[in-house]
Tab-separated table of C-alpha atoms in Angstrom:
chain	number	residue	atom	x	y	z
S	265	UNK	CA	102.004	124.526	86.780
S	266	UNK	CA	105.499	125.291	85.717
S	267	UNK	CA	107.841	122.541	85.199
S	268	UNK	CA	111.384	122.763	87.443
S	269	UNK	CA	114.299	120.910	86.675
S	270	UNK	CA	117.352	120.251	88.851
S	271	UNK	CA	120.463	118.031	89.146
S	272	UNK	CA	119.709	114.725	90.453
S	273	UNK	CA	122.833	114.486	92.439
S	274	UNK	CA	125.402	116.457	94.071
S	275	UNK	CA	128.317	115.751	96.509
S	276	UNK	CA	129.946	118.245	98.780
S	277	UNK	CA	132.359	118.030	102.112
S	278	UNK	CA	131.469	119.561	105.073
S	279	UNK	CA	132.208	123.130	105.873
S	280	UNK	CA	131.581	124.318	101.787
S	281	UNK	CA	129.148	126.125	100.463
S	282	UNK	CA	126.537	124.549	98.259
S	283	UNK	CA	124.789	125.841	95.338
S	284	UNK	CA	121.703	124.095	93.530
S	285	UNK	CA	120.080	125.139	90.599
S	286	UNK	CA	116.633	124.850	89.304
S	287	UNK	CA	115.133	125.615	85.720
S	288	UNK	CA	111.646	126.916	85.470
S	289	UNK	CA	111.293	128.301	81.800
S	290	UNK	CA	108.025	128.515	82.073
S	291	UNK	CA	107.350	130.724	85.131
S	292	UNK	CA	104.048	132.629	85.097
S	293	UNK	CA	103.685	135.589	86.614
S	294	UNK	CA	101.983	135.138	89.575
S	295	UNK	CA	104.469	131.970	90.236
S	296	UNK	CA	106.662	131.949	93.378
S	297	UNK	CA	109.250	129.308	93.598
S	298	UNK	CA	109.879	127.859	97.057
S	299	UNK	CA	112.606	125.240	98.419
S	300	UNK	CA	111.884	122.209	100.652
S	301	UNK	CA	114.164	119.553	101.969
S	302	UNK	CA	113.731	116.092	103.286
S	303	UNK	CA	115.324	114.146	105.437
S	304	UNK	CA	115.085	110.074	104.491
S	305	UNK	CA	111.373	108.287	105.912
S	306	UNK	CA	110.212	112.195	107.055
S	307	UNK	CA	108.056	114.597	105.071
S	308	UNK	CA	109.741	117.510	103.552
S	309	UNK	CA	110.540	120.781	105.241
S	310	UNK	CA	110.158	124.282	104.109
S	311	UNK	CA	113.562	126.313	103.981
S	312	UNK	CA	112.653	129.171	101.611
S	313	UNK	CA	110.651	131.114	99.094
S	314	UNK	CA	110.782	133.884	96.810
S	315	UNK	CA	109.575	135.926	93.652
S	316	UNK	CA	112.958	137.835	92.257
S	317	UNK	CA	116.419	139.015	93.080
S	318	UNK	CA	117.578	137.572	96.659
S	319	UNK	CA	115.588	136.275	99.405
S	320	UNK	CA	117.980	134.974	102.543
S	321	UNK	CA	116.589	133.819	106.046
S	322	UNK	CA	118.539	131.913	109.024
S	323	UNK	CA	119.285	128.724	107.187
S	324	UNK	CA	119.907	129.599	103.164
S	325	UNK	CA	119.703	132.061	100.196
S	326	UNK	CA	117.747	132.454	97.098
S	327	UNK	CA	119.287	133.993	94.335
S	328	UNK	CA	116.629	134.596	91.190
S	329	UNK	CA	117.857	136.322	88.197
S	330	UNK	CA	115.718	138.807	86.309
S	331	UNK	CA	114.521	136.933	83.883
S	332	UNK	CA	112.999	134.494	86.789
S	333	UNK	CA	113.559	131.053	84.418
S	334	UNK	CA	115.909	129.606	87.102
S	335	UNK	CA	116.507	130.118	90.555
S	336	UNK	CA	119.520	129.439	92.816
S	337	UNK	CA	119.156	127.824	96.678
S	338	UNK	CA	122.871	128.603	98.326
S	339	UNK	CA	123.544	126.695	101.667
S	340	UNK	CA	126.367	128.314	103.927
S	341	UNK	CA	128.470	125.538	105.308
S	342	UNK	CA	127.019	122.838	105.009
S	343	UNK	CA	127.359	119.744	107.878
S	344	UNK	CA	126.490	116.385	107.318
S	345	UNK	CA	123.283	116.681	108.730
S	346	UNK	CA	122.565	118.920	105.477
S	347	UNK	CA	122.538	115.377	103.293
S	348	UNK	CA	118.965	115.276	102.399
S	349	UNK	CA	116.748	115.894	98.873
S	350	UNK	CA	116.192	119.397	97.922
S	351	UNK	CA	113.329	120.188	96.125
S	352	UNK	CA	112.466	123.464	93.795
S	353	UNK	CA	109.014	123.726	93.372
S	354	UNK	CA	107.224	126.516	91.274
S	355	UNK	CA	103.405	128.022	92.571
S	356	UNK	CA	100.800	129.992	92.084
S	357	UNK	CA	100.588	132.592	94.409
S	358	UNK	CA	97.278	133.851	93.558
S	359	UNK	CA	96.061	130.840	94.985
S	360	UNK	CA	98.005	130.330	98.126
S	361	UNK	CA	100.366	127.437	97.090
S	362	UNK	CA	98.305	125.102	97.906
S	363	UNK	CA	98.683	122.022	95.168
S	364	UNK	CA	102.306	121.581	95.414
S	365	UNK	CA	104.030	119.336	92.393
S	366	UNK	CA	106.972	117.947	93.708
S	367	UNK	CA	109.980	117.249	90.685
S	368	UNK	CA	113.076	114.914	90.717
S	369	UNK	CA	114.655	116.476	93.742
S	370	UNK	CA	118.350	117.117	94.009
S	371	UNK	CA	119.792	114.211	96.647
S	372	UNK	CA	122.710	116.339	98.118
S	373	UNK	CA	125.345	114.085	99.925
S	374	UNK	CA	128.130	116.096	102.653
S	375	UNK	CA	130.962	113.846	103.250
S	376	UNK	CA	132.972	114.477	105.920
G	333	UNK	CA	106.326	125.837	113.802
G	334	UNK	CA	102.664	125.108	113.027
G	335	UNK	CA	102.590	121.151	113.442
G	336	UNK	CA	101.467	118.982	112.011
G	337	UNK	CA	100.839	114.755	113.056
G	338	UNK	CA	100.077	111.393	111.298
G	339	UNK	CA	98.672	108.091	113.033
G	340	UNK	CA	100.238	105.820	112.528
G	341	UNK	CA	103.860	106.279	111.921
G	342	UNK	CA	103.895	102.637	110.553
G	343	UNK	CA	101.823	100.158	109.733
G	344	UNK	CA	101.660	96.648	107.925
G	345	UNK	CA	98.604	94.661	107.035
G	346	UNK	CA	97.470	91.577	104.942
G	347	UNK	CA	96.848	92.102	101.597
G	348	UNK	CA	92.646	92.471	100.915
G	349	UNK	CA	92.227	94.443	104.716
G	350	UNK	CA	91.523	98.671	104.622
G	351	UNK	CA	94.139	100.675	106.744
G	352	UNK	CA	93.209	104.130	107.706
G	353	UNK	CA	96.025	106.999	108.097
G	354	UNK	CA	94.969	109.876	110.131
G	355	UNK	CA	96.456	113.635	109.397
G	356	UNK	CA	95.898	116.150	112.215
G	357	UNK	CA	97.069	119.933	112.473
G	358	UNK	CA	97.747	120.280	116.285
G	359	UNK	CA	97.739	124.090	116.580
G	360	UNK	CA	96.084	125.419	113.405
G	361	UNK	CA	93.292	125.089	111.349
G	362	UNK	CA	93.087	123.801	107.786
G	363	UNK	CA	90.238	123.988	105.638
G	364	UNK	CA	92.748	122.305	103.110
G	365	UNK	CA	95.221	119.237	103.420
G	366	UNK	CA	97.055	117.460	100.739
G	367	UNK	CA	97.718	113.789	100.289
G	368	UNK	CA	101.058	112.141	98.941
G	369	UNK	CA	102.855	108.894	98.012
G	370	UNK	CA	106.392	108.615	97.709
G	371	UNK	CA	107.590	105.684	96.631
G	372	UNK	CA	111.575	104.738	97.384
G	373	UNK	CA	114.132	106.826	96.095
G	374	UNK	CA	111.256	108.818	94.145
G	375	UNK	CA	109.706	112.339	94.483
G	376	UNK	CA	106.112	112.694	96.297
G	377	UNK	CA	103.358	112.231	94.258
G	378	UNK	CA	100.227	114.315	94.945
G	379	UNK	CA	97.270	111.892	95.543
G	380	UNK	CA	94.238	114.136	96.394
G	381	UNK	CA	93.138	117.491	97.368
G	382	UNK	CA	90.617	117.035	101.136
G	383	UNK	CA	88.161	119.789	101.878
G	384	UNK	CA	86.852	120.222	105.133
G	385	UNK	CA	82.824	119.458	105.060
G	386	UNK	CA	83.215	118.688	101.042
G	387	UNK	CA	84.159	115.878	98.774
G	388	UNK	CA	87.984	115.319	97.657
G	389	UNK	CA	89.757	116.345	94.599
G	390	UNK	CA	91.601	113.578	93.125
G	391	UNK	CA	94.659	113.565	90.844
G	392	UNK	CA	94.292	111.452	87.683
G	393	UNK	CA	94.881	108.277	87.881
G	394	UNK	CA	94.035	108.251	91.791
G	395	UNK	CA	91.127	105.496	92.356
G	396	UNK	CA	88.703	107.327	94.217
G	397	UNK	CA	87.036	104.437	95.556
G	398	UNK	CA	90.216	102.804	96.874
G	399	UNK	CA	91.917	105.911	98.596
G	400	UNK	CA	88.742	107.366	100.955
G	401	UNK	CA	89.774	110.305	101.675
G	402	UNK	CA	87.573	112.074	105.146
G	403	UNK	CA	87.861	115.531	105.670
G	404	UNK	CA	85.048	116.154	108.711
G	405	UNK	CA	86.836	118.593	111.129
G	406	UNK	CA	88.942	121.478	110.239
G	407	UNK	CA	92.049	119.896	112.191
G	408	UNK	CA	91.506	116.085	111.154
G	409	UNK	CA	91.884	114.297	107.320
G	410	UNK	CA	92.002	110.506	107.140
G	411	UNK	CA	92.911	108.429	104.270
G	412	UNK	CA	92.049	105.327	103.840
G	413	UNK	CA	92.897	102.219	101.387
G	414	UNK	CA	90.806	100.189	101.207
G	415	UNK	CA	91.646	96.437	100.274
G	416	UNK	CA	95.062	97.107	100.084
G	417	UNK	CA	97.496	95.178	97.876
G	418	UNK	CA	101.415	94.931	97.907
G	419	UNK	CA	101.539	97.319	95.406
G	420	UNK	CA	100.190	99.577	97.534
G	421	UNK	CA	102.975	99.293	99.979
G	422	UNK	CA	104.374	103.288	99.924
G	423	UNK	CA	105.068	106.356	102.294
G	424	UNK	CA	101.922	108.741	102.770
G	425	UNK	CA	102.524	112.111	103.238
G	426	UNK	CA	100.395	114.632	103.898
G	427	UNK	CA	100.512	118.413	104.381
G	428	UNK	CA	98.164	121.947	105.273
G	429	UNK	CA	98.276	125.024	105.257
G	430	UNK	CA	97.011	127.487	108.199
G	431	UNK	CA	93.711	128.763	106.887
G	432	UNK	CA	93.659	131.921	109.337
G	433	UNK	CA	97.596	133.077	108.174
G	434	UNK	CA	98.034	134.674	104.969
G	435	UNK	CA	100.855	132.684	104.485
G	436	UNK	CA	102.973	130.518	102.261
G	437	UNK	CA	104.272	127.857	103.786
G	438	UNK	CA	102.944	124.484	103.727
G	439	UNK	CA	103.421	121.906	106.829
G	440	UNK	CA	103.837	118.053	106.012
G	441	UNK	CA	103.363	115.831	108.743
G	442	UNK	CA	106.027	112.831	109.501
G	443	UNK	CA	104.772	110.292	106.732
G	444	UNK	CA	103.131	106.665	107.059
G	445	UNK	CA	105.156	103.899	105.826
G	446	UNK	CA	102.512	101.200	104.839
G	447	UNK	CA	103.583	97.673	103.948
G	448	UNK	CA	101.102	95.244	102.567
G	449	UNK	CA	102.128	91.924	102.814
């Protein structure tokens, strides 16, 4: 499984867009790369997934370059109820996703 | 949302006693569900792989023998540790995936915070 890497930190203030990146040199071919986010003492929550170029649903955007080694997760806005740990995980499609390995996480903090 | 439960939310026992953590998917079925431990301030840590009517898969470094892991219904996976020690004081996590849906996404239930005292 591909290995991601992300900041470990970042602050923002409510109303601004956020940006996080995530390395994945090593992206196969079949890989997709999918964001979750969790909320302190709760398990994590899917937000969104996707293989290349931009993939955007009701709560973010995924911005992958054409080389696929790194992948962008853009939150609109954020409010303070955005301060969680967003993860960038990397899978095999081929085989549905299943065995997820979690990295570092990037612990966003919104301030008011 | 496909859902998914734990039992219970929280629990704390005496060092030496077994706890057992139930997973359940309320409105799906999964052939498949995933066990983690996240210690604080750290990033889940996949414990085992549980197949429904079949042994589980275990990550190295996972005891076996102290993390039972009971897959016997498609909607129901229970983990338990057995004489559990302070050390094994953590957040259990785990997850599935609807076997009938050609999809993606993975659901995590709510977490177990165990404390072994």
């Amino acid at each position: 499984l591909a290995k991601t890497t992300q900041p470990i930190s970042m602050d923002s203030y409510e109303g601004q867009e956020v940006n996080i990146t995530c390395s994945h040199n090593n992206i196969a071919t079949n890989d997709y790369i999918t964001w979750y986010q969790q909320f302190p003492s709760q398990g994590p929550r899917f937000i969104i997934q996707g293989y290349k170029t931009k993939v955007t649903n009701e709560v973010a955007s995924l911005f992958i370059p054409a080389d696929r080694k790194s992948s962008t997760l853009s939150l609109p806005r954020v409010s303070l109820s955005d301060t969680a740990v967003y993860y960038c995980l990397v899978g095999d499609g081929n085989t549905g996703f299943q065995k997820l390995v979690f990295g570092t996480g990037t612990r966003l903090l919104v301030s008011p | 949302g496909a859902v998914v439960s734990q039992h219970p939310s929280r629990v704390i026992c005496k060092s030496g006693t077994s706890v057992k953590i139930e997973c359940r998917s309320l409105d799906f079925q999964a052939t498949t569900m995933f066990w983690y431990r996240q210690f604080p301030k750290k990033s889940l840590m996949l414990m085992a792989t549980s197949n429904e009517g079949s042994k589980a898969t275990y990550e190295q470094g996972v005891e076996k023998d102290k993390f039972l892991i009971n897959h016997a219904s498609l909607t129901l996976s229970t983990l338990t540790v057995t004489s559990a020690h302070p050390e094994d004081s953590s957040f259990y996590i785990c997850s599935a995936q609807d076997s009938l849906v050609a999809s993606y996404e993975q659901y995590f239930g709510p977490g177990t915070r165990l404390t072994v005292t």
